C-alpha cells in the first residue's frame, strides 16, 4: 500500500541515487549503475524535429512541443542505448490540447540519430532503435499512463517512426521506496531505499535540492540548500581558520553541495549559482558583523589569517546551533530575496 507520492523532484533525486556507485550496504540501491546505465546530462533541453511538428499540425490542426526537457538523459555504457527520463506524479489526458499530451508527443517524435548528433554521441548503431523514453509515476497510474502513451504513439504513425517508451511505477511504504518494472517475464518489484521518504534526511535524499525546471520556490529545498552551504563553510573554514589567508570560489561551493554539478545543464546551474551567491552574501554578511575575519566578494569566500582568539571564535560559531540549526530557525527566509533571479 502506497503511503507517500513522490514529487517529480524527489523522483529525479531517486533516479540520481540509482545511478551512483554505492556499496551493497548503502541506504540506496544503485539499480541503474549495476545495469551499466550512467547519467549523461541532467536537465538538458532537446529540440523536437520541425518537420514532424509541421506534419502533425497539418494532420491534427494542433501543435506539439518544440522542445522537451527530460529530467535526466541516461546512456547505457554497454549497449549505447539512450534513455530520456520524464517524472510525473500521475497520468494525464490523451487530449491533444492537454499540456502533458503535447509534451509526450514531443518525446515520442524524437529521432534517434538526430538526438545523438545533438548530444554529440556516436550515430554508428547497429540497432534499429536504441532510444527510449522512460516515464516514472506513482505506482497506481502505471496502466493508465501506458494506455495514454500508446494512444498518442498511434497518432504519430505515418508522421514519424514509433519511439520506444516504458513506464516505471514508484511505490512507497513504511519499509522504503520501490520501483515496479514490466519485463518480458512479468512485473518485477525492486527495493531502492531502505527508509521511507518521510524518514530520510533532506540533505541525504536531495542531491539536487531545487531544480529550476521543476519548482524553484520550494521552501524545504531552499532550507536544504542553506544547510548544505553551511556544512560546506564549516568544513572549508574550520580546518584552516587563523593559520593563513585562503579562499574558495562559489563554483567550489556549488560542486560540494551538488555532487552532480558537472553534469547538470548550464541553464539550471546558472540560476542555482545565483541563488548560492545570495545565500553566501547573507551568511558571510552575518559572520562579518560578528567580526569573524571573513569576506565574500561575489566570486570568492575569503578567510584571513588571524590570532588564535579570533580563530577560536570562528570555529565556535561554525559549530553553534545559531549557525547550523537551519530547519528550526525562527527567522523565516524572505522568499522574494532568493527566487527573483
mmCIF file of C-alpha atoms in Angstrom:
data_model
loop_
_atom_site.group_PDB
_atom_site.id
_atom_site.type_symbol
_atom_site.label_atom_id
_atom_site.label_comp_id
_atom_site.label_asym_id
_atom_site.label_seq_id
_atom_site.Cartn_x
_atom_site.Cartn_y
_atom_site.Cartn_z
ATOM 1 C CA UNK A 1 0.000 0.000 0.000
ATOM 2 C CA UNK A 2 1.471 3.346 -1.034
ATOM 3 C CA UNK A 3 1.880 5.895 1.755
ATOM 4 C CA UNK A 4 3.594 8.781 0.019
ATOM 5 C CA UNK A 5 3.503 10.129 -3.542
ATOM 6 C CA UNK A 6 6.954 11.252 -4.630
ATOM 7 C CA UNK A 7 7.124 14.653 -6.289
ATOM 8 C CA UNK A 8 8.961 14.985 -9.633
ATOM 9 C CA UNK A 9 11.932 16.462 -7.732
ATOM 10 C CA UNK A 10 12.005 13.508 -5.331
ATOM 11 C CA UNK A 11 11.763 11.117 -8.277
ATOM 12 C CA UNK A 12 14.624 12.932 -10.017
ATOM 13 C CA UNK A 13 16.793 12.510 -6.933
ATOM 14 C CA UNK A 14 15.796 8.872 -6.564
ATOM 15 C CA UNK A 15 16.980 8.151 -10.115
ATOM 16 C CA UNK A 16 20.227 10.010 -9.454
ATOM 17 C CA UNK A 17 20.789 7.793 -6.403
ATOM 18 C CA UNK A 18 20.081 4.734 -8.556
ATOM 19 C CA UNK A 19 22.844 5.874 -10.928
ATOM 20 C CA UNK A 20 25.634 6.370 -8.390
ATOM 21 C CA UNK A 21 28.283 3.843 -7.424
ATOM 22 C CA UNK A 22 27.140 2.848 -3.935
ATOM 23 C CA UNK A 23 28.378 -0.191 -1.973
ATOM 24 C CA UNK A 24 25.979 -3.014 -1.126
ATOM 25 C CA UNK A 25 25.121 -1.798 2.384
ATOM 26 C CA UNK A 26 24.108 1.726 1.322
ATOM 27 C CA UNK A 27 20.806 3.438 2.037
ATOM 28 C CA UNK A 28 20.034 3.423 -1.707
ATOM 29 C CA UNK A 29 20.388 0.505 -4.113
ATOM 30 C CA UNK A 30 22.168 1.668 -7.313
ATOM 31 C CA UNK A 31 19.951 -0.319 -9.668
ATOM 32 C CA UNK A 32 20.800 1.649 -12.819
ATOM 33 C CA UNK A 33 24.518 1.775 -12.105
ATOM 34 C CA UNK A 34 24.558 -2.019 -11.727
ATOM 35 C CA UNK A 35 22.925 -2.246 -15.169
ATOM 36 C CA UNK A 36 25.700 -0.165 -16.721
ATOM 37 C CA UNK A 37 23.452 2.898 -17.056
ATOM 38 C CA UNK A 38 25.046 6.262 -16.278
ATOM 39 C CA UNK A 39 23.864 9.860 -16.333
ATOM 40 C CA UNK A 40 24.825 11.712 -19.497
ATOM 41 C CA UNK A 41 23.292 15.056 -18.536
ATOM 42 C CA UNK A 42 20.628 16.410 -16.164
ATOM 43 C CA UNK A 43 18.002 18.911 -17.323
ATOM 44 C CA UNK A 44 19.148 19.268 -20.934
ATOM 45 C CA UNK A 45 16.587 20.697 -23.360
ATOM 46 C CA UNK A 46 16.117 18.698 -26.566
ATOM 47 C CA UNK A 47 14.584 20.109 -29.783
ATOM 48 C CA UNK A 48 11.703 18.243 -31.421
ATOM 49 C CA UNK A 49 12.217 17.837 -35.211
ATOM 50 C CA UNK A 50 10.480 20.708 -37.034
ATOM 51 C CA UNK A 51 9.339 18.502 -39.929
ATOM 52 C CA UNK A 52 7.488 16.199 -37.531
ATOM 53 C CA UNK A 53 5.855 19.169 -35.826
ATOM 54 C CA UNK A 54 4.763 20.605 -39.171
ATOM 55 C CA UNK A 55 3.265 17.310 -40.374
ATOM 56 C CA UNK A 56 1.457 16.785 -37.072
ATOM 57 C CA UNK A 57 -0.085 20.261 -37.195
ATOM 58 C CA UNK A 58 -1.238 19.702 -40.779
ATOM 59 C CA UNK A 59 -2.902 16.421 -39.832
ATOM 60 C CA UNK A 60 -4.438 17.304 -36.452
ATOM 61 C CA UNK A 61 -4.549 21.120 -36.518
ATOM 62 C CA UNK A 62 -2.746 21.403 -33.195
ATOM 63 C CA UNK A 63 0.816 21.964 -32.065
ATOM 64 C CA UNK A 64 3.178 19.755 -30.118
ATOM 65 C CA UNK A 65 6.128 20.924 -28.026
ATOM 66 C CA UNK A 66 9.049 22.499 -29.856
ATOM 67 C CA UNK A 67 11.390 21.285 -27.131
ATOM 68 C CA UNK A 68 11.286 18.727 -24.347
ATOM 69 C CA UNK A 69 13.360 18.817 -21.189
ATOM 70 C CA UNK A 70 13.855 15.376 -19.665
ATOM 71 C CA UNK A 71 14.830 15.273 -16.016
ATOM 72 C CA UNK A 72 17.814 13.088 -16.932
ATOM 73 C CA UNK A 73 19.355 11.723 -20.122
ATOM 74 C CA UNK A 74 20.961 8.337 -19.443
ATOM 75 C CA UNK A 75 23.387 6.315 -21.526
ATOM 76 C CA UNK A 76 23.838 2.562 -21.270
ATOM 77 C CA UNK A 77 27.599 2.109 -21.364
ATOM 78 C CA UNK A 78 27.260 -1.486 -22.574
ATOM 79 C CA UNK A 79 24.692 -1.156 -25.366
ATOM 80 C CA UNK A 80 24.924 2.548 -26.199
ATOM 81 C CA UNK A 81 21.186 2.955 -25.600
ATOM 82 C CA UNK A 82 19.918 6.438 -24.729
ATOM 83 C CA UNK A 83 17.103 6.801 -22.166
ATOM 84 C CA UNK A 84 15.193 10.021 -21.519
ATOM 85 C CA UNK A 85 13.565 10.254 -18.078
ATOM 86 C CA UNK A 86 10.329 12.178 -17.506
ATOM 87 C CA UNK A 87 8.895 12.212 -13.961
ATOM 88 C CA UNK A 88 5.159 12.558 -13.262
ATOM 89 C CA UNK A 89 3.106 12.356 -10.083
ATOM 90 C CA UNK A 90 0.164 10.906 -12.042
ATOM 91 C CA UNK A 91 -1.102 10.234 -15.555
ATOM 92 C CA UNK A 92 -2.558 12.856 -17.906
ATOM 93 C CA UNK A 93 -5.177 13.085 -20.635
ATOM 94 C CA UNK A 94 -4.625 11.936 -24.215
ATOM 95 C CA UNK A 95 -6.494 15.048 -25.374
ATOM 96 C CA UNK A 96 -4.182 16.699 -27.890
ATOM 97 C CA UNK A 97 -4.683 20.073 -26.209
ATOM 98 C CA UNK A 98 -3.519 18.735 -22.837
ATOM 99 C CA UNK A 99 -0.125 20.027 -21.738
ATOM 100 C CA UNK A 100 1.079 16.559 -20.775
ATOM 101 C CA UNK A 101 -0.042 15.140 -24.120
ATOM 102 C CA UNK A 102 1.773 17.854 -26.084
ATOM 103 C CA UNK A 103 4.920 17.135 -24.104
ATOM 104 C CA UNK A 104 4.588 13.372 -24.592
ATOM 105 C CA UNK A 105 4.079 13.817 -28.345
ATOM 106 C CA UNK A 106 7.283 15.852 -28.359
ATOM 107 C CA UNK A 107 9.157 12.979 -26.729
ATOM 108 C CA UNK A 108 7.602 10.354 -28.995
ATOM 109 C CA UNK A 109 8.541 12.429 -32.069
ATOM 110 C CA UNK A 110 12.260 12.362 -31.336
ATOM 111 C CA UNK A 111 14.526 10.654 -33.836
ATOM 112 C CA UNK A 112 17.463 8.561 -32.742
ATOM 113 C CA UNK A 113 20.266 9.857 -34.972
ATOM 114 C CA UNK A 114 19.129 13.484 -34.759
ATOM 115 C CA UNK A 115 19.151 13.342 -30.963
ATOM 116 C CA UNK A 116 22.531 11.613 -30.896
ATOM 117 C CA UNK A 117 24.051 14.279 -33.106
ATOM 118 C CA UNK A 118 22.574 16.984 -30.885
ATOM 119 C CA UNK A 119 24.116 15.352 -27.791
ATOM 120 C CA UNK A 120 27.445 14.778 -29.534
ATOM 121 C CA UNK A 121 27.119 10.981 -29.446
ATOM 122 C CA UNK A 122 28.022 8.338 -31.989
ATOM 123 C CA UNK A 123 25.372 7.511 -34.615
ATOM 124 C CA UNK A 124 27.085 4.255 -35.602
ATOM 125 C CA UNK A 125 24.476 1.995 -34.047
ATOM 126 C CA UNK A 126 23.647 -1.403 -35.481
ATOM 127 C CA UNK A 127 20.252 -1.406 -33.786
ATOM 128 C CA UNK A 128 17.082 -0.101 -35.400
ATOM 129 C CA UNK A 129 16.022 1.774 -32.293
ATOM 130 C CA UNK A 130 18.242 2.413 -29.294
ATOM 131 C CA UNK A 131 16.425 5.456 -27.962
ATOM 132 C CA UNK A 132 13.703 5.197 -25.333
ATOM 133 C CA UNK A 133 11.526 7.498 -23.232
ATOM 134 C CA UNK A 134 11.145 6.369 -19.622
ATOM 135 C CA UNK A 135 8.183 7.741 -17.665
ATOM 136 C CA UNK A 136 8.154 7.345 -13.892
ATOM 137 C CA UNK A 137 4.981 7.855 -11.888
ATOM 138 C CA UNK A 138 3.106 6.801 -8.785
ATOM 139 C CA UNK A 139 2.535 3.068 -8.963
ATOM 140 C CA UNK A 140 -1.261 3.224 -9.281
ATOM 141 C CA UNK A 141 -1.009 5.213 -12.538
ATOM 142 C CA UNK A 142 1.193 2.763 -14.484
ATOM 143 C CA UNK A 143 -1.553 1.196 -16.600
ATOM 144 C CA UNK A 144 -3.399 4.461 -17.203
ATOM 145 C CA UNK A 145 -0.245 6.258 -18.331
ATOM 146 C CA UNK A 146 0.799 3.339 -20.523
ATOM 147 C CA UNK A 147 -2.571 3.470 -22.334
ATOM 148 C CA UNK A 148 -2.281 7.240 -22.850
ATOM 149 C CA UNK A 149 1.232 6.933 -24.301
ATOM 150 C CA UNK A 150 0.170 4.104 -26.601
ATOM 151 C CA UNK A 151 -2.763 6.192 -27.838
ATOM 152 C CA UNK A 152 -0.507 9.172 -28.534
ATOM 153 C CA UNK A 153 2.076 6.988 -30.232
ATOM 154 C CA UNK A 154 -0.610 5.719 -32.611
ATOM 155 C CA UNK A 155 -1.285 9.281 -33.744
ATOM 156 C CA UNK A 156 2.312 9.598 -34.922
ATOM 157 C CA UNK A 157 2.062 6.628 -37.287
ATOM 158 C CA UNK A 158 2.771 7.834 -40.810
ATOM 159 C CA UNK A 159 4.409 11.001 -39.481
ATOM 160 C CA UNK A 160 7.493 9.580 -37.780
ATOM 161 C CA UNK A 161 8.795 6.253 -36.527
ATOM 162 C CA UNK A 162 7.384 4.882 -33.282
ATOM 163 C CA UNK A 163 9.714 5.585 -30.382
ATOM 164 C CA UNK A 164 10.053 3.024 -27.614
ATOM 165 C CA UNK A 165 8.712 4.039 -24.226
ATOM 166 C CA UNK A 166 8.418 2.445 -20.806
ATOM 167 C CA UNK A 167 6.519 3.331 -17.645
ATOM 168 C CA UNK A 168 8.047 2.640 -14.227
ATOM 169 C CA UNK A 169 5.891 2.748 -11.119
ATOM 170 C CA UNK A 170 7.198 4.112 -7.825
ATOM 171 C CA UNK A 171 5.764 2.700 -4.622
ATOM 172 C CA UNK A 172 6.470 3.754 -1.055
ATOM 173 C CA UNK A 173 5.581 2.315 2.317
ATOM 174 C CA UNK A 174 6.950 2.272 5.848
ATOM 175 C CA UNK A 175 9.727 -0.109 4.754
ATOM 176 C CA UNK A 176 11.163 2.001 1.957
ATOM 177 C CA UNK A 177 10.874 3.017 -1.693
ATOM 178 C CA UNK A 178 10.359 0.554 -4.549
ATOM 179 C CA UNK A 179 10.217 0.657 -8.341
ATOM 180 C CA UNK A 180 7.940 -1.636 -10.328
ATOM 181 C CA UNK A 181 9.120 -2.753 -13.753
ATOM 182 C CA UNK A 182 7.279 -4.515 -16.546
ATOM 183 C CA UNK A 183 9.623 -7.079 -18.075
ATOM 184 C CA UNK A 184 9.187 -9.951 -20.518
ATOM 185 C CA UNK A 185 8.822 -12.367 -17.621
ATOM 186 C CA UNK A 186 6.223 -10.170 -15.924
ATOM 187 C CA UNK A 187 6.281 -7.383 -13.377
ATOM 188 C CA UNK A 188 9.268 -7.008 -11.078
ATOM 189 C CA UNK A 189 9.482 -5.064 -7.814
ATOM 190 C CA UNK A 190 12.867 -3.724 -6.698
ATOM 191 C CA UNK A 191 13.642 -2.059 -3.383
ATOM 192 C CA UNK A 192 15.619 1.141 -3.963
ATOM 193 C CA UNK A 193 15.659 2.719 -0.499
ATOM 194 C CA UNK A 194 15.656 1.033 2.891
ATOM 195 C CA UNK A 195 13.922 4.010 4.501
ATOM 196 C CA UNK A 196 10.538 5.593 3.790
ATOM 197 C CA UNK A 197 10.671 9.066 2.155
ATOM 198 C CA UNK A 198 9.446 10.932 5.221
ATOM 199 C CA UNK A 199 12.242 9.455 7.342
ATOM 200 C CA UNK A 200 15.144 10.297 5.017
ATOM 201 C CA UNK A 201 17.191 13.340 5.988
ATOM 202 C CA UNK A 202 16.690 16.065 3.393
ATOM 203 C CA UNK A 203 20.381 16.634 2.774
ATOM 204 C CA UNK A 204 20.760 12.901 2.061
ATOM 205 C CA UNK A 205 17.711 12.455 -0.181
ATOM 206 C CA UNK A 206 18.161 15.653 -2.148
ATOM 207 C CA UNK A 207 21.317 15.523 -4.232
ATOM 208 C CA UNK A 208 19.576 18.306 -6.157
ATOM 209 C CA UNK A 209 17.548 20.242 -3.540
ATOM 210 C CA UNK A 210 15.996 22.638 -6.069
ATOM 211 C CA UNK A 211 15.521 22.295 -9.807
ATOM 212 C CA UNK A 212 14.600 25.434 -11.782
ATOM 213 C CA UNK A 213 12.738 23.343 -14.360
ATOM 214 C CA UNK A 214 10.508 21.708 -11.696
ATOM 215 C CA UNK A 215 9.977 24.033 -8.729
ATOM 216 C CA UNK A 216 12.362 26.809 -7.759
ATOM 217 C CA UNK A 217 10.134 28.176 -4.998
ATOM 218 C CA UNK A 218 10.130 25.197 -2.656
ATOM 219 C CA UNK A 219 10.848 26.401 0.896
ATOM 220 C CA UNK A 220 12.080 22.999 2.030
ATOM 221 C CA UNK A 221 14.501 22.862 -0.910
ATOM 222 C CA UNK A 222 15.790 26.324 -0.014
ATOM 223 C CA UNK A 223 16.409 25.150 3.543
ATOM 224 C CA UNK A 224 18.313 22.087 2.289
ATOM 225 C CA UNK A 225 20.482 24.302 0.058
ATOM 226 C CA UNK A 226 21.232 26.593 3.008
ATOM 227 C CA UNK A 227 22.070 23.622 5.225
ATOM 228 C CA UNK A 228 24.450 22.217 2.596
ATOM 229 C CA UNK A 229 26.136 25.612 2.146
ATOM 230 C CA UNK A 230 26.649 25.978 5.900
ATOM 231 C CA UNK A 231 28.067 22.461 6.155
ATOM 232 C CA UNK A 232 30.488 23.335 3.346
ATOM 233 C CA UNK A 233 31.542 26.524 5.134
ATOM 234 C CA UNK A 234 32.068 24.604 8.374
ATOM 235 C CA UNK A 235 34.389 22.135 6.623
ATOM 236 C CA UNK A 236 36.190 24.672 4.428
ATOM 237 C CA UNK A 237 36.698 27.373 7.073
ATOM 238 C CA UNK A 238 37.088 25.390 10.273
ATOM 239 C CA UNK A 239 40.186 23.371 9.483
ATOM 240 C CA UNK A 240 42.346 26.316 8.329
ATOM 241 C CA UNK A 241 40.926 29.129 10.456
ATOM 242 C CA UNK A 242 43.593 31.610 11.534
ATOM 243 C CA UNK A 243 46.560 29.755 10.013
ATOM 244 C CA UNK A 244 46.874 31.743 6.759
ATOM 245 C CA UNK A 245 44.894 33.729 4.210
ATOM 246 C CA UNK A 246 42.973 31.459 1.847
ATOM 247 C CA UNK A 247 39.898 31.486 -0.345
ATOM 248 C CA UNK A 248 37.482 29.220 -2.202
ATOM 249 C CA UNK A 249 35.089 30.043 -5.010
ATOM 250 C CA UNK A 250 31.331 29.960 -5.485
ATOM 251 C CA UNK A 251 31.943 27.155 -8.002
ATOM 252 C CA UNK A 252 33.770 25.173 -5.296
ATOM 253 C CA UNK A 253 30.729 25.561 -3.034
ATOM 254 C CA UNK A 254 28.332 24.524 -5.819
ATOM 255 C CA UNK A 255 30.372 21.403 -6.607
ATOM 256 C CA UNK A 256 30.363 20.388 -2.956
ATOM 257 C CA UNK A 257 26.663 20.964 -2.239
ATOM 258 C CA UNK A 258 25.504 19.348 -5.509
ATOM 259 C CA UNK A 259 27.710 16.327 -6.352
ATOM 260 C CA UNK A 260 26.302 16.063 -9.903
ATOM 261 C CA UNK A 261 27.038 19.729 -10.649
ATOM 262 C CA UNK A 262 29.354 18.928 -13.585
ATOM 263 C CA UNK A 263 26.646 17.008 -15.468
ATOM 264 C CA UNK A 264 23.798 19.434 -14.764
ATOM 265 C CA UNK A 265 22.651 21.619 -17.659
ATOM 266 C CA UNK A 266 24.255 25.105 -17.900
ATOM 267 C CA UNK A 267 20.829 26.766 -17.799
ATOM 268 C CA UNK A 268 19.950 25.204 -14.433
ATOM 269 C CA UNK A 269 23.416 25.802 -12.985
ATOM 270 C CA UNK A 270 23.327 29.496 -13.870
ATOM 271 C CA UNK A 271 20.154 30.051 -11.864
ATOM 272 C CA UNK A 272 21.215 27.919 -8.910
ATOM 273 C CA UNK A 273 24.622 29.611 -8.797
ATOM 274 C CA UNK A 274 22.889 32.984 -8.416
ATOM 275 C CA UNK A 275 20.899 31.517 -5.540
ATOM 276 C CA UNK A 276 24.063 30.233 -3.849
ATOM 277 C CA UNK A 277 25.672 33.676 -4.215
ATOM 278 C CA UNK A 278 22.711 35.303 -2.473
ATOM 279 C CA UNK A 279 22.865 32.792 0.358
ATOM 280 C CA UNK A 280 26.616 33.353 0.743
ATOM 281 C CA UNK A 281 26.184 37.130 0.820
ATOM 282 C CA UNK A 282 23.707 36.815 3.675
ATOM 283 C CA UNK A 283 25.608 34.144 5.626
ATOM 284 C CA UNK A 284 29.044 35.766 5.278
ATOM 285 C CA UNK A 285 27.481 39.169 5.991
ATOM 286 C CA UNK A 286 26.222 37.851 9.334
ATOM 287 C CA UNK A 287 29.696 36.476 10.098
ATOM 288 C CA UNK A 288 31.342 39.815 9.266
ATOM 289 C CA UNK A 289 29.005 41.547 11.700
ATOM 290 C CA UNK A 290 30.461 39.271 14.377
ATOM 291 C CA UNK A 291 33.989 40.337 13.291
ATOM 292 C CA UNK A 292 34.987 36.791 12.343
ATOM 293 C CA UNK A 293 37.631 37.817 9.777
ATOM 294 C CA UNK A 294 35.862 36.503 6.678
ATOM 295 C CA UNK A 295 34.647 38.174 3.497
ATOM 296 C CA UNK A 296 32.820 37.462 0.242
ATOM 297 C CA UNK A 297 33.255 39.470 -2.962
ATOM 298 C CA UNK A 298 30.602 37.668 -5.023
ATOM 299 C CA UNK A 299 33.129 35.233 -6.511
ATOM 300 C CA UNK A 300 35.365 34.079 -3.657
ATOM 301 C CA UNK A 301 34.817 33.415 0.030
ATOM 302 C CA UNK A 302 37.909 34.710 1.818
ATOM 303 C CA UNK A 303 39.194 33.667 5.232
ATOM 304 C CA UNK A 304 42.001 35.768 6.658
ATOM 305 C CA UNK A 305 44.921 34.901 8.893
ATOM 306 C CA UNK A 306 44.152 35.978 12.449
ATOM 307 C CA UNK A 307 45.125 35.494 16.079
ATOM 308 C CA UNK A 308 44.189 32.345 17.970
ATOM 309 C CA UNK A 309 41.353 34.015 19.860
ATOM 310 C CA UNK A 310 39.602 35.159 16.650
ATOM 311 C CA UNK A 311 40.177 31.756 15.019
ATOM 312 C CA UNK A 312 38.608 30.022 18.017
ATOM 313 C CA UNK A 313 35.612 32.387 17.851
ATOM 314 C CA UNK A 314 35.130 31.441 14.186
ATOM 315 C CA UNK A 315 35.277 27.701 14.916
ATOM 316 C CA UNK A 316 32.875 28.014 17.848
ATOM 317 C CA UNK A 317 30.400 29.976 15.729
ATOM 318 C CA UNK A 318 30.613 27.481 12.844
ATOM 319 C CA UNK A 319 29.683 24.669 15.261
ATOM 320 C CA UNK A 320 26.978 26.616 17.083
ATOM 321 C CA UNK A 321 23.246 25.924 16.969
ATOM 322 C CA UNK A 322 22.759 29.509 15.848
ATOM 323 C CA UNK A 323 24.725 28.771 12.664
ATOM 324 C CA UNK A 324 23.682 25.185 11.974
ATOM 325 C CA UNK A 325 20.039 24.823 13.034
ATOM 326 C CA UNK A 326 18.619 25.791 9.639
ATOM 327 C CA UNK A 327 15.318 23.915 9.906
ATOM 328 C CA UNK A 328 14.388 25.350 13.299
ATOM 329 C CA UNK A 329 15.258 28.982 12.715
ATOM 330 C CA UNK A 330 12.607 31.383 13.979
ATOM 331 C CA UNK A 331 13.572 33.891 11.320
ATOM 332 C CA UNK A 332 11.956 32.833 8.047
ATOM 333 C CA UNK A 333 13.665 33.217 4.683
ATOM 334 C CA UNK A 334 12.203 36.044 2.657
ATOM 335 C CA UNK A 335 11.235 34.112 -0.453
ATOM 336 C CA UNK A 336 11.379 37.120 -2.760
ATOM 337 C CA UNK A 337 15.026 37.662 -1.859
ATOM 338 C CA UNK A 338 16.004 34.297 -3.276
ATOM 339 C CA UNK A 339 13.627 33.318 -6.066
ATOM 340 C CA UNK A 340 13.600 36.532 -8.090
ATOM 341 C CA UNK A 341 16.657 35.522 -10.063
#
